[in-house]
PDB file of C-alpha atoms in Angstrom:
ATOM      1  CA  UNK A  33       0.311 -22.595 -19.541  1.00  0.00           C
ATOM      2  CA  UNK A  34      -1.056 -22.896 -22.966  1.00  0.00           C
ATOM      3  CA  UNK A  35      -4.334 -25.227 -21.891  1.00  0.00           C
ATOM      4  CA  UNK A  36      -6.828 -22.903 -22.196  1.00  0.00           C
ATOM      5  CA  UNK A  37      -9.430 -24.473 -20.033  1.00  0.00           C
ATOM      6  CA  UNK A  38     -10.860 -22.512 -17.288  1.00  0.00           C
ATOM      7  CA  UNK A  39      -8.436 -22.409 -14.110  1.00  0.00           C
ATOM      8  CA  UNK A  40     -10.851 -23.123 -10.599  1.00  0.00           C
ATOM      9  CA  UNK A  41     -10.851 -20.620  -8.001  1.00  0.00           C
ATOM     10  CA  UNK A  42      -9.562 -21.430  -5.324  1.00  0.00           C
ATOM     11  CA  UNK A  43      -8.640 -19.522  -1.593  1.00  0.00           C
ATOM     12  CA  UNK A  44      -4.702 -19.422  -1.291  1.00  0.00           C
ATOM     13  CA  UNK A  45      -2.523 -19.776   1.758  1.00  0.00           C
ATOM     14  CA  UNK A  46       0.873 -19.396   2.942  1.00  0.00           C
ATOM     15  CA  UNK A  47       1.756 -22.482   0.839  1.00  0.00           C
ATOM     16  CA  UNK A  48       1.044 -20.783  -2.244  1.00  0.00           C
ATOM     17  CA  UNK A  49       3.907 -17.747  -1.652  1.00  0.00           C
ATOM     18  CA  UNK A  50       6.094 -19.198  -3.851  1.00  0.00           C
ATOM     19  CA  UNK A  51       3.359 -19.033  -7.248  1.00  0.00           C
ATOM     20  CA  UNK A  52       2.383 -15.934  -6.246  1.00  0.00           C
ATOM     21  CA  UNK A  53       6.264 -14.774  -6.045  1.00  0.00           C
ATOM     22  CA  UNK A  54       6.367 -16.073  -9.695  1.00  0.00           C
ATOM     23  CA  UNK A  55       3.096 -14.785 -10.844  1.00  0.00           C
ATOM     24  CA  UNK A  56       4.034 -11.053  -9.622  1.00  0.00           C
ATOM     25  CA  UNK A  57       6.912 -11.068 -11.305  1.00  0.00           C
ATOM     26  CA  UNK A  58       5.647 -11.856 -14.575  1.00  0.00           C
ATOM     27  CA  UNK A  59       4.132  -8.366 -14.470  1.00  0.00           C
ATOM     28  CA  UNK A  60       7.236  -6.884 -12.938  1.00  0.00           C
ATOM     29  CA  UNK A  61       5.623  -6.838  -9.084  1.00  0.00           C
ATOM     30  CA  UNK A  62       8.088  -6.752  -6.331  1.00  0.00           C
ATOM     31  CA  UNK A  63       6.647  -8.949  -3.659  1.00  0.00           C
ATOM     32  CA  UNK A  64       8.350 -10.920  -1.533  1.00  0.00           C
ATOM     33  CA  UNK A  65       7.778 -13.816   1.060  1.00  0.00           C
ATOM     34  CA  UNK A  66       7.371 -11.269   3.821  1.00  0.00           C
ATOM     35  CA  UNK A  67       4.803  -9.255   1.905  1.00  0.00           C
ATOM     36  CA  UNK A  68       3.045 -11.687   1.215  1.00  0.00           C
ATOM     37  CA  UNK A  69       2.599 -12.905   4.641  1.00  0.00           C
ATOM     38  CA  UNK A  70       1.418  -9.489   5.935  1.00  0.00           C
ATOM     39  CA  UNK A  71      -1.615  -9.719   2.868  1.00  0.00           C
ATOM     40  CA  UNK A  72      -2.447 -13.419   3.614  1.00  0.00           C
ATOM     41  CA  UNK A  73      -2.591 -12.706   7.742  1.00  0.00           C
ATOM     42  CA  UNK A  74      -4.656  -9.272   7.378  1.00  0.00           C
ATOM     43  CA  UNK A  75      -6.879 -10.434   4.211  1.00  0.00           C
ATOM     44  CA  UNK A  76      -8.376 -13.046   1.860  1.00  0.00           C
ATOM     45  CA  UNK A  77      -6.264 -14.032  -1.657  1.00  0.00           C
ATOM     46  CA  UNK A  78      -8.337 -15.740  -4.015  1.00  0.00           C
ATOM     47  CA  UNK A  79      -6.403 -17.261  -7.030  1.00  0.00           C
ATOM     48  CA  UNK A  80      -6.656 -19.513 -10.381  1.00  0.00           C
ATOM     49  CA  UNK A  81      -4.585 -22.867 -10.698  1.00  0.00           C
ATOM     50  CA  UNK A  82      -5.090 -24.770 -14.062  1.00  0.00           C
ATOM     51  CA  UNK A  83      -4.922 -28.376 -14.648  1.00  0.00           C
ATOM     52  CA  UNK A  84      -1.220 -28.367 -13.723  1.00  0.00           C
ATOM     53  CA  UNK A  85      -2.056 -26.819 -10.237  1.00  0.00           C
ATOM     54  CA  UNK A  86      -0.023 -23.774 -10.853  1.00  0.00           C
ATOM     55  CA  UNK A  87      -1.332 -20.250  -9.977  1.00  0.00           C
ATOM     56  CA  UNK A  88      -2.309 -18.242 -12.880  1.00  0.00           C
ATOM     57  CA  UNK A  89      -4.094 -15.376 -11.320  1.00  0.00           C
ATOM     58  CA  UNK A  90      -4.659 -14.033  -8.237  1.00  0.00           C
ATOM     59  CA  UNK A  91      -6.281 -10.864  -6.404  1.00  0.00           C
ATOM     60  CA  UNK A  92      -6.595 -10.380  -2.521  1.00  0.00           C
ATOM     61  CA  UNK A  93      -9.516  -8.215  -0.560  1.00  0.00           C
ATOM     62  CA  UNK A  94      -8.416  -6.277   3.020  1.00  0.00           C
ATOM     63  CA  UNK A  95     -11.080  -5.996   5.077  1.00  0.00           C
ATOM     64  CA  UNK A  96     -10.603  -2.817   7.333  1.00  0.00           C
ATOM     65  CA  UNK A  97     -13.156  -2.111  10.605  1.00  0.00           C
ATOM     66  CA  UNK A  98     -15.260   1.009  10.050  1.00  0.00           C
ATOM     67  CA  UNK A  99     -17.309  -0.275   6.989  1.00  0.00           C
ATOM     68  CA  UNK A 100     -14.108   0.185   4.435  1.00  0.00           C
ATOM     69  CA  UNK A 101     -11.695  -2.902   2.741  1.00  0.00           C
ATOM     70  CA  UNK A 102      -9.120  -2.351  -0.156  1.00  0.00           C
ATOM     71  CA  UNK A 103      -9.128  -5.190  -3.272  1.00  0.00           C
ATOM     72  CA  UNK A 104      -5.589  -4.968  -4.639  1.00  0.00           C
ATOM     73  CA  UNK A 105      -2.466  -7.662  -6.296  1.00  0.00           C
ATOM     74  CA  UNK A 106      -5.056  -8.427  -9.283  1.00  0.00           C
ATOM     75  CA  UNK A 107      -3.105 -10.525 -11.908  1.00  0.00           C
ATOM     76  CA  UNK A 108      -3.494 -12.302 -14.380  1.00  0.00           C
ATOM     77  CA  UNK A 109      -1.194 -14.461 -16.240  1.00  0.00           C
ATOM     78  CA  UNK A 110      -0.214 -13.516 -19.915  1.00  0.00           C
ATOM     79  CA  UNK A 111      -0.925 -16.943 -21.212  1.00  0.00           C
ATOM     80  CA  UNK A 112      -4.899 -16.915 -19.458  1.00  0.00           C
ATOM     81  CA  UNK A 113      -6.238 -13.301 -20.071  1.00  0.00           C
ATOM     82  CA  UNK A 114      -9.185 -13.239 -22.068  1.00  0.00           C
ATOM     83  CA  UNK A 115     -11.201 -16.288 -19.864  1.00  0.00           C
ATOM     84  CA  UNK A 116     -12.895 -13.871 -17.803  1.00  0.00           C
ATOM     85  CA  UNK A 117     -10.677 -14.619 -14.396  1.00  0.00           C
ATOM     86  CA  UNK A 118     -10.071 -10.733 -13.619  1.00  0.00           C
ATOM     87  CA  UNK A 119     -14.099 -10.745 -13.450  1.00  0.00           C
ATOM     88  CA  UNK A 120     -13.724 -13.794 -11.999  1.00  0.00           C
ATOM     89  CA  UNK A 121     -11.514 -12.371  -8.917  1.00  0.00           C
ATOM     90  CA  UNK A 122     -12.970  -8.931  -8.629  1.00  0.00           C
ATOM     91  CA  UNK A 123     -16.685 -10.478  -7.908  1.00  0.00           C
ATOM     92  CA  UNK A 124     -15.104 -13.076  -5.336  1.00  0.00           C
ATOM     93  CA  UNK A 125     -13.297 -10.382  -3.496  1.00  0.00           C
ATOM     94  CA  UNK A 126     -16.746  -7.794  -3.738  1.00  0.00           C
ATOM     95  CA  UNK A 127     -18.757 -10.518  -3.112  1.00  0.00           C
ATOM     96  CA  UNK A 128     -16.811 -11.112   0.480  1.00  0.00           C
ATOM     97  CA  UNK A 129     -17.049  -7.586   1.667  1.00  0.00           C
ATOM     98  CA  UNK A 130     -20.484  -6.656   3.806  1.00  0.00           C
ATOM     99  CA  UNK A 131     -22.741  -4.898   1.353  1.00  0.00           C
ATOM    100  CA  UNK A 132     -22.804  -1.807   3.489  1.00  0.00           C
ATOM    101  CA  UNK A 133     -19.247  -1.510   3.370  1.00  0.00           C
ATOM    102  CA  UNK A 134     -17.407   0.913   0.668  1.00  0.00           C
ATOM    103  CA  UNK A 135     -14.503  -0.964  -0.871  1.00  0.00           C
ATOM    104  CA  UNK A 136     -11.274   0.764  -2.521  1.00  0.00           C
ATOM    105  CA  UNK A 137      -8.868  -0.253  -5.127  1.00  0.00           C
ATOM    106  CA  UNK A 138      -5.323   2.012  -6.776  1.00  0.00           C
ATOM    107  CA  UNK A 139      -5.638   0.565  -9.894  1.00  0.00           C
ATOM    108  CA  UNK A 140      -3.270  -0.109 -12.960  1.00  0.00           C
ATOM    109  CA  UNK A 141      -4.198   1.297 -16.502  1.00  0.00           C
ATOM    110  CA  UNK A 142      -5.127  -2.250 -18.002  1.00  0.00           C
ATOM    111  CA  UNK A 143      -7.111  -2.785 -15.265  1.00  0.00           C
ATOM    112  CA  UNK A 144      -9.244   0.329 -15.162  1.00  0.00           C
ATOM    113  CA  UNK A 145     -11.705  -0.711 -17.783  1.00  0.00           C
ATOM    114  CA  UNK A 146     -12.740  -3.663 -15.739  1.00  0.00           C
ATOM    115  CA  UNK A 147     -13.018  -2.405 -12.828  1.00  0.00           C
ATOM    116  CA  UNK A 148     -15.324   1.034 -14.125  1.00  0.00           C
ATOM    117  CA  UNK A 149     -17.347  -1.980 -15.289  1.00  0.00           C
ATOM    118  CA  UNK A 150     -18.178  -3.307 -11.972  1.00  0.00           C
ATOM    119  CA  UNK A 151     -19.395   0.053 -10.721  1.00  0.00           C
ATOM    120  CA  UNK A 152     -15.963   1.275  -9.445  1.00  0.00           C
ATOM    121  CA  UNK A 153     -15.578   5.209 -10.049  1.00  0.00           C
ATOM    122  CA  UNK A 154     -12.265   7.210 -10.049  1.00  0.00           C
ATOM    123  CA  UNK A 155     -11.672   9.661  -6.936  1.00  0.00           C
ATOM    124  CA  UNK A 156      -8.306  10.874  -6.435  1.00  0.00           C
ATOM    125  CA  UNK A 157      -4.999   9.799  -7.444  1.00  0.00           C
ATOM    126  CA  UNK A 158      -1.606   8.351  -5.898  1.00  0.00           C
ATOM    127  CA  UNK A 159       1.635   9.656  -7.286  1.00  0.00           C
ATOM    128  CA  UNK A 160       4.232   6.684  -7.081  1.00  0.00           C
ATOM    129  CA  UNK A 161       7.866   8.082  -6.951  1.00  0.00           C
ATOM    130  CA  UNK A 162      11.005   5.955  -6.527  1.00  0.00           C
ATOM    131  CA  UNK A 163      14.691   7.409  -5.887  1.00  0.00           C
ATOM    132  CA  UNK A 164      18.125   5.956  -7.112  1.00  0.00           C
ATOM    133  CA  UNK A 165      20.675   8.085  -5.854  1.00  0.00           C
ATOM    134  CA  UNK A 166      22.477   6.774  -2.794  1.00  0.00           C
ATOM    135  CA  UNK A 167      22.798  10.009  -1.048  1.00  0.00           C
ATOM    136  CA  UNK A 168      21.266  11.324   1.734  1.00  0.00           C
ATOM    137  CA  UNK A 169      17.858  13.237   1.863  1.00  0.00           C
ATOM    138  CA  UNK A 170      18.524  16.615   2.433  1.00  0.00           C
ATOM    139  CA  UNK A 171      16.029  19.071   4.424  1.00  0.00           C
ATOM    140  CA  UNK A 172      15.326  21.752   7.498  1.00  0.00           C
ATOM    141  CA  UNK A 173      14.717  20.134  10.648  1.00  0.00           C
ATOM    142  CA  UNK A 174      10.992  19.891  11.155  1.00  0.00           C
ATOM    143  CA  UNK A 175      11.019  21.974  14.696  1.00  0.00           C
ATOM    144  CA  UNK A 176      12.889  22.044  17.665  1.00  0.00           C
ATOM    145  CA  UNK A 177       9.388  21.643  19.592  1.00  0.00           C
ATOM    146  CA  UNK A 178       9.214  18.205  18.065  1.00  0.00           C
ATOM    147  CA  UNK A 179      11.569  15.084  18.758  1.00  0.00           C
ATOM    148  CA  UNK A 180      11.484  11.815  15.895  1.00  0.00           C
ATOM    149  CA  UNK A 181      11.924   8.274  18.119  1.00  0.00           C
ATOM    150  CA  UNK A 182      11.787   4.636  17.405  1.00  0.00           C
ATOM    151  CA  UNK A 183       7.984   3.778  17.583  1.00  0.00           C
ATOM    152  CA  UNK A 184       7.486   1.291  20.558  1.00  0.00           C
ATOM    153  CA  UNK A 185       4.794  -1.682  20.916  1.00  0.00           C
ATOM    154  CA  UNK A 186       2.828   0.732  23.407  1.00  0.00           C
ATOM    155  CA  UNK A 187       3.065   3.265  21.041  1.00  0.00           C
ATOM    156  CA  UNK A 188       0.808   1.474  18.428  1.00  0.00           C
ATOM    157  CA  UNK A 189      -2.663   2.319  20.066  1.00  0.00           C
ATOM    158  CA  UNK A 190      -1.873   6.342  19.392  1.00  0.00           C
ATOM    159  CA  UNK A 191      -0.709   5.851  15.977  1.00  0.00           C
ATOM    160  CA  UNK A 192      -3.922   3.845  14.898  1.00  0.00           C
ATOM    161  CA  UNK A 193      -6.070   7.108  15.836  1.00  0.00           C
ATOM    162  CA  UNK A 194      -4.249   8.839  13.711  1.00  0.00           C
ATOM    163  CA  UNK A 195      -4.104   6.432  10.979  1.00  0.00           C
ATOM    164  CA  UNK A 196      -7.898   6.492  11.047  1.00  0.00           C
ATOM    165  CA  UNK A 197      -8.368  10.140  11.107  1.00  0.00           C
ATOM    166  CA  UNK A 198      -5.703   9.889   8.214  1.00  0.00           C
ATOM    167  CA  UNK A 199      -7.303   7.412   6.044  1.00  0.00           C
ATOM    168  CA  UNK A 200     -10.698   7.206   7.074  1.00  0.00           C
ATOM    169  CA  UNK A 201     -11.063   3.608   8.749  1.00  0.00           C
ATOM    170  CA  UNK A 202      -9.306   1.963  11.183  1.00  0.00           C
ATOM    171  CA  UNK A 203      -6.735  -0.675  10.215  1.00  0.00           C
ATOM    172  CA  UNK A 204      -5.574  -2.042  13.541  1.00  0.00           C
ATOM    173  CA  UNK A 205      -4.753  -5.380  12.040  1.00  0.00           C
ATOM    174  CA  UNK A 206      -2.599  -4.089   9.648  1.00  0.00           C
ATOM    175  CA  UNK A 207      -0.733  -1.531  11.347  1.00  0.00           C
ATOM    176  CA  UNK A 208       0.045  -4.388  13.939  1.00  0.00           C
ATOM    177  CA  UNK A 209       1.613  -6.619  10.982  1.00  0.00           C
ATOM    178  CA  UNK A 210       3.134  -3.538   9.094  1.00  0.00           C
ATOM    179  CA  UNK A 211       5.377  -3.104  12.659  1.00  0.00           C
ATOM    180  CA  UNK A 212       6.361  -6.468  12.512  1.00  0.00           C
ATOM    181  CA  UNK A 213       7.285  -6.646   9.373  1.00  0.00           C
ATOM    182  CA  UNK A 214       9.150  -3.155   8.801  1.00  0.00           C
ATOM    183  CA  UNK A 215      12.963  -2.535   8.790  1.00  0.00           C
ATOM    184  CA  UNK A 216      12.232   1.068  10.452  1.00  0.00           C
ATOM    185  CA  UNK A 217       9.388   2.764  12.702  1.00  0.00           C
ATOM    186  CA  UNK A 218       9.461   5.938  13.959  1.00  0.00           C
ATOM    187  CA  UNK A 219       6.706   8.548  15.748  1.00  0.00           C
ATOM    188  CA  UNK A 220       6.970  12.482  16.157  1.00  0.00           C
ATOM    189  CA  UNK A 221       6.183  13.804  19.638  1.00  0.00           C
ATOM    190  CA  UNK A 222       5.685  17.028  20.356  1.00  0.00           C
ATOM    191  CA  UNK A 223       6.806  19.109  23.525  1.00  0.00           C
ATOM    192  CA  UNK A 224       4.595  17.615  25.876  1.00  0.00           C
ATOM    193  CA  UNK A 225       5.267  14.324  24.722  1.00  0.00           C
ATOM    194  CA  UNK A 226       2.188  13.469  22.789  1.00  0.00           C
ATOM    195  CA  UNK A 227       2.333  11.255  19.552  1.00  0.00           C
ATOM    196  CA  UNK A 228       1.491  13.297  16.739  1.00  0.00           C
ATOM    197  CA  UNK A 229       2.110  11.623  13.424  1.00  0.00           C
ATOM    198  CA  UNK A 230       4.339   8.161  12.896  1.00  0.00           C
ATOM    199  CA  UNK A 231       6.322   6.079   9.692  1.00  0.00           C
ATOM    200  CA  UNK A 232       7.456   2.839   8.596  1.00  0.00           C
ATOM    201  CA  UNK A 233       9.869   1.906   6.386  1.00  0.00           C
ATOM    202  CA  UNK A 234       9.340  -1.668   4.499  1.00  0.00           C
ATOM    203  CA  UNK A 235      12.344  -3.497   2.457  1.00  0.00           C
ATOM    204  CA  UNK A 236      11.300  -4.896  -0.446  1.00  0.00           C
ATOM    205  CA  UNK A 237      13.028  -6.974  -2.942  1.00  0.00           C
ATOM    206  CA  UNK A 238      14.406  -3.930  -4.974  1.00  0.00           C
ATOM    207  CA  UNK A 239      12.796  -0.575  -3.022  1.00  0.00           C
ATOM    208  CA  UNK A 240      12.518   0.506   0.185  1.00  0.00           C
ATOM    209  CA  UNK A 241       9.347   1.271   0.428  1.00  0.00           C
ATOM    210  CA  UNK A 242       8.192   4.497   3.026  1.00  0.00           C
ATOM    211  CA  UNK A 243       4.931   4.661   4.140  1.00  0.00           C
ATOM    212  CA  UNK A 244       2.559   4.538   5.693  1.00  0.00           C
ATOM    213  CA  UNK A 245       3.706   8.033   7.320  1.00  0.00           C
ATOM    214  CA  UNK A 246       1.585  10.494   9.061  1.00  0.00           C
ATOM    215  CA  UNK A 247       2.308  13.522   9.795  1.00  0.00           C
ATOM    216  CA  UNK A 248       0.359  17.163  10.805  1.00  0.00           C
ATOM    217  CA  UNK A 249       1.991  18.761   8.451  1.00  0.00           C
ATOM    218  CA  UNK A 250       4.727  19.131   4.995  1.00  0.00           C
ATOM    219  CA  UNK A 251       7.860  19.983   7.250  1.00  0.00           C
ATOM    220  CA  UNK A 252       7.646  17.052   9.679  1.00  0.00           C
ATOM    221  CA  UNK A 253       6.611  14.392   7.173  1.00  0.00           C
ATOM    222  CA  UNK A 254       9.543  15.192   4.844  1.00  0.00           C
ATOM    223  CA  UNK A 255      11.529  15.006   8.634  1.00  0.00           C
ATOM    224  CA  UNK A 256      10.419  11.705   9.109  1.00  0.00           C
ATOM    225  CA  UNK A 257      10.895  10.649   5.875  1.00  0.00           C
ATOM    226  CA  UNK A 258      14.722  11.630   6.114  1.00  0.00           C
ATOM    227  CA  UNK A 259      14.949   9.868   9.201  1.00  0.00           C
ATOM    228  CA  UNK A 260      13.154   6.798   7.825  1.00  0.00           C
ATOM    229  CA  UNK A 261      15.326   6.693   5.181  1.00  0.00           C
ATOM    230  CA  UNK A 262      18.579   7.439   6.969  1.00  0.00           C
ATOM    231  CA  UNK A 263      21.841   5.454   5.999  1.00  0.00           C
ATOM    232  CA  UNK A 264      19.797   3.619   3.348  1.00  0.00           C
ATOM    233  CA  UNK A 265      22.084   3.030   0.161  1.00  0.00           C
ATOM    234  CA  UNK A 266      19.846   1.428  -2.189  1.00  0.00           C
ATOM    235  CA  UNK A 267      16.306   2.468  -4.018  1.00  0.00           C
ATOM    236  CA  UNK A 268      13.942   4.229  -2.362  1.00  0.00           C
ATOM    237  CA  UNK A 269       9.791   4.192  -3.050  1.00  0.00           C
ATOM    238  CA  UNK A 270       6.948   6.131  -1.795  1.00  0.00           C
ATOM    239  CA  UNK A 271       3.096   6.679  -3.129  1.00  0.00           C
ATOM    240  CA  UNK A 272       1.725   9.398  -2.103  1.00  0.00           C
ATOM    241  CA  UNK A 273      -1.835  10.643  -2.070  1.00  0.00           C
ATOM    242  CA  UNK A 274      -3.230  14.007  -4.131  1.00  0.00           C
ATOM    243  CA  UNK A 275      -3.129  17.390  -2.196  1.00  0.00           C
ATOM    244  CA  UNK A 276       0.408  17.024  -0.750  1.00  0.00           C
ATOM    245  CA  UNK A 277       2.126  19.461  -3.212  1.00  0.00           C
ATOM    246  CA  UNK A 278       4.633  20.708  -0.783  1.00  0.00           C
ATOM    247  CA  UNK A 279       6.112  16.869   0.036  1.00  0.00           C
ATOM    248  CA  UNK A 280       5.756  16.293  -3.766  1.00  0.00           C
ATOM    249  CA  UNK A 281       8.197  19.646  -4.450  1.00  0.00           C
ATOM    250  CA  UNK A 282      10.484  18.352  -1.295  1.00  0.00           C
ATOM    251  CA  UNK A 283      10.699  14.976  -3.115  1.00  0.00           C
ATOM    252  CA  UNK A 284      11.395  16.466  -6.745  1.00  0.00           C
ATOM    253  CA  UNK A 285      14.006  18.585  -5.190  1.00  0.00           C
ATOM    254  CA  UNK A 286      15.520  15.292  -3.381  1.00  0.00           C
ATOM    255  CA  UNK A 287      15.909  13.277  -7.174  1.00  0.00           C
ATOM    256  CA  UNK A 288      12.970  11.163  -6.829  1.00  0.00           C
ATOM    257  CA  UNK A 289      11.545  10.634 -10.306  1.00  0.00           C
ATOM    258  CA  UNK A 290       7.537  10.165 -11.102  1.00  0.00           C
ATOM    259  CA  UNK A 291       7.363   6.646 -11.910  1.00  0.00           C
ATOM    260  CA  UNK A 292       3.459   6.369 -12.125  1.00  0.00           C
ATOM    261  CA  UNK A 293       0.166   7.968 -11.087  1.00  0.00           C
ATOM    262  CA  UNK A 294      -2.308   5.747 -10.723  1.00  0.00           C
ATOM    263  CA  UNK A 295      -5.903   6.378 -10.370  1.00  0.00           C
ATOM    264  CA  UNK A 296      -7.394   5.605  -7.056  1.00  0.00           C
ATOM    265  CA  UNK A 297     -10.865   3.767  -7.374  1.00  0.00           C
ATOM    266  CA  UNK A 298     -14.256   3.451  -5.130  1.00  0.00           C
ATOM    267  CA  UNK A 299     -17.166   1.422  -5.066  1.00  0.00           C
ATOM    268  CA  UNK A 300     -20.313   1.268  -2.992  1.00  0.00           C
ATOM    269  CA  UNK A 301     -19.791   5.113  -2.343  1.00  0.00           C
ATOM    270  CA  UNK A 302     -19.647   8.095  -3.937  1.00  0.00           C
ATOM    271  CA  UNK A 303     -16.567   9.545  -2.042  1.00  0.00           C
ATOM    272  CA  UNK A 304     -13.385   8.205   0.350  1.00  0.00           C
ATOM    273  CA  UNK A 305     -14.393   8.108   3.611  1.00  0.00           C
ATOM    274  CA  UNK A 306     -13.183  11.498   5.177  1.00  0.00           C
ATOM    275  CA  UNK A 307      -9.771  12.067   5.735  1.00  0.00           C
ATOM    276  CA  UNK A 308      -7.854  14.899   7.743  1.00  0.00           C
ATOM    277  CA  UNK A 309      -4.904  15.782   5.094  1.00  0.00           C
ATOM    278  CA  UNK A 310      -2.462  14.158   7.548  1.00  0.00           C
ATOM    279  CA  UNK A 311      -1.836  11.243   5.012  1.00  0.00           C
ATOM    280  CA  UNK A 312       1.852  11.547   3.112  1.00  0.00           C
ATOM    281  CA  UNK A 313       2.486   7.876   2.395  1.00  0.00           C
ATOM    282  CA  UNK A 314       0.578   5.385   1.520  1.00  0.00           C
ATOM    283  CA  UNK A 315       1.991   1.719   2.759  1.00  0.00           C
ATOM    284  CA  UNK A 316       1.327  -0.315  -0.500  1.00  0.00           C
ATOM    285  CA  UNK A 317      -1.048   0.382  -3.198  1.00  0.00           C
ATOM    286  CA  UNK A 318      -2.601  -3.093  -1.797  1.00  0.00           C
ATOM    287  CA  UNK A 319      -3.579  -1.350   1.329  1.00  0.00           C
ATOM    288  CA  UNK A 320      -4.542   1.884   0.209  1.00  0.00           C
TER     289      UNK A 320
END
């Protein structure tokens, strides 16, 4: 990849999974086929391929229905920084998001600059944690007026309401795909049998990844995150948003380690969208 002409743009697909399996992990990214799906079926991946059609860049834009959509996977291959294609991707994802429409990124350090430069502003932060040790998560049960159960299809309607309230949008499309795609769902009812918060648990090439979970409150997300997690023997991950002190002291006490804390990024607003508290886990930095 030394021909240091400029790469076209061009609008991946599904055909393309395997180049952007390789292009992730040159920057250590853990995506897999199956992840890659879920972005390419919810949202738009633009990428670079130079003369030799391989892929030296990409970045993908998820549009979400109540005037939000996250930008996230921006790379750009070692051997083609410095031609402008991070601009490059960043205005072809803005550019296909409605102008009224705020759009949010969790970006990496490097990537910061550039983004700041296209009128993004910093607004909160995610605190990425990731657990090694094979043994169980340890905690009090949440309440004995609430009951943890596999999530079912019909189930799906009640946990997008609260994934809205939770986020600030609703991401229908992507909660749909998430269900499909992940190795464990689960929902909390309470004593009258009402859905009150949900989680899904993704497996990735090295971590299982938690989130998104809901929950009303500390004591049942750390709950569902045991019971997400439950006979698991390898790595576990989960990001979790600012303000959530008392899941962050459950999962120092539980051996996961502070791997990162990236800042999360806004444009076309001054603020998130409001958000009830009720958010533990994100699902990916990609979908904020």
């Amino acid at each position: 990849m030394l021909n240091q002409t400029i790469p076209l743009l061009h609008v991946l697909s599904e055909l393309d999974i395997p180049g952007l399996i390789e292009l992730s992990s040159s920057v250590e990214w853990d995506y897999n086929a199956e992840e890659l799906r879920t972005v390419l079926a919810i949202g738009t991946v633009y990428g670079h391929k130079n003369e030799a059609n391989q892929l030296v860049s990409c970045a993908a834009v998820i549009p979400y229905e109540d005037q939000l959509a996250t930008i996230g996977m921006v790379i750009v291959h070692s051997s083609c920084r410095g031609l402008g294609l991070g601009r490059s991707l960043m205005k072809a994802c803005m550019e296909a998001v409605p102008l009224d429409s705020a759009i949010m990124l969790i970006a990496t350090k490097e990537g910061q600059p550039l983004y700041e430069s296209m009128g993004f502003v910093t607004v909160d932060t995610i605190h990425k944690s990731i657990r090694k040790n094979v043994s169980p998560l340890t905690n009090e049960p949440a309440s004995e007026f609430v009951d943890i159960v596999p999530m079912k299809e019909s189930d799906l309607t009640a946990a997008i309401e609260l994934d809205a309230l939770a986020v600030g949008s609703k991401r229908s499309a992507f909660l749909y795909t998430r269900m499909q795609q992940a190795k464990t769902c689960l929902v909390i009812k309470d004593q009258e049998g009402t859905i009150v918060g949900f989680g899904f648990a993704v497996q990735g090439p090295i971590n299982l990844v938690a989130g998104p979970i809901v929950a009303r409150n500390s004591a049942e997300a750390t709950s569902l995150l045991c019971k997400l997690t439950e006979g698991h023997e390898g790595h576990i991950r989960i990001d979790v948003p600012d303000g959530q002190e008392d899941f962050l002291r459950f999962l120092a006490q539980n051996e996961f380690e502070k791997a990162s804390q990236p800042p999360v990024m806004i444009a076309r607003a001054n603020s998130l969208p409001p958000r009830s508290g009720h958010y533990f886990g994100i699902g990916a930095q990609i979908f904020g």
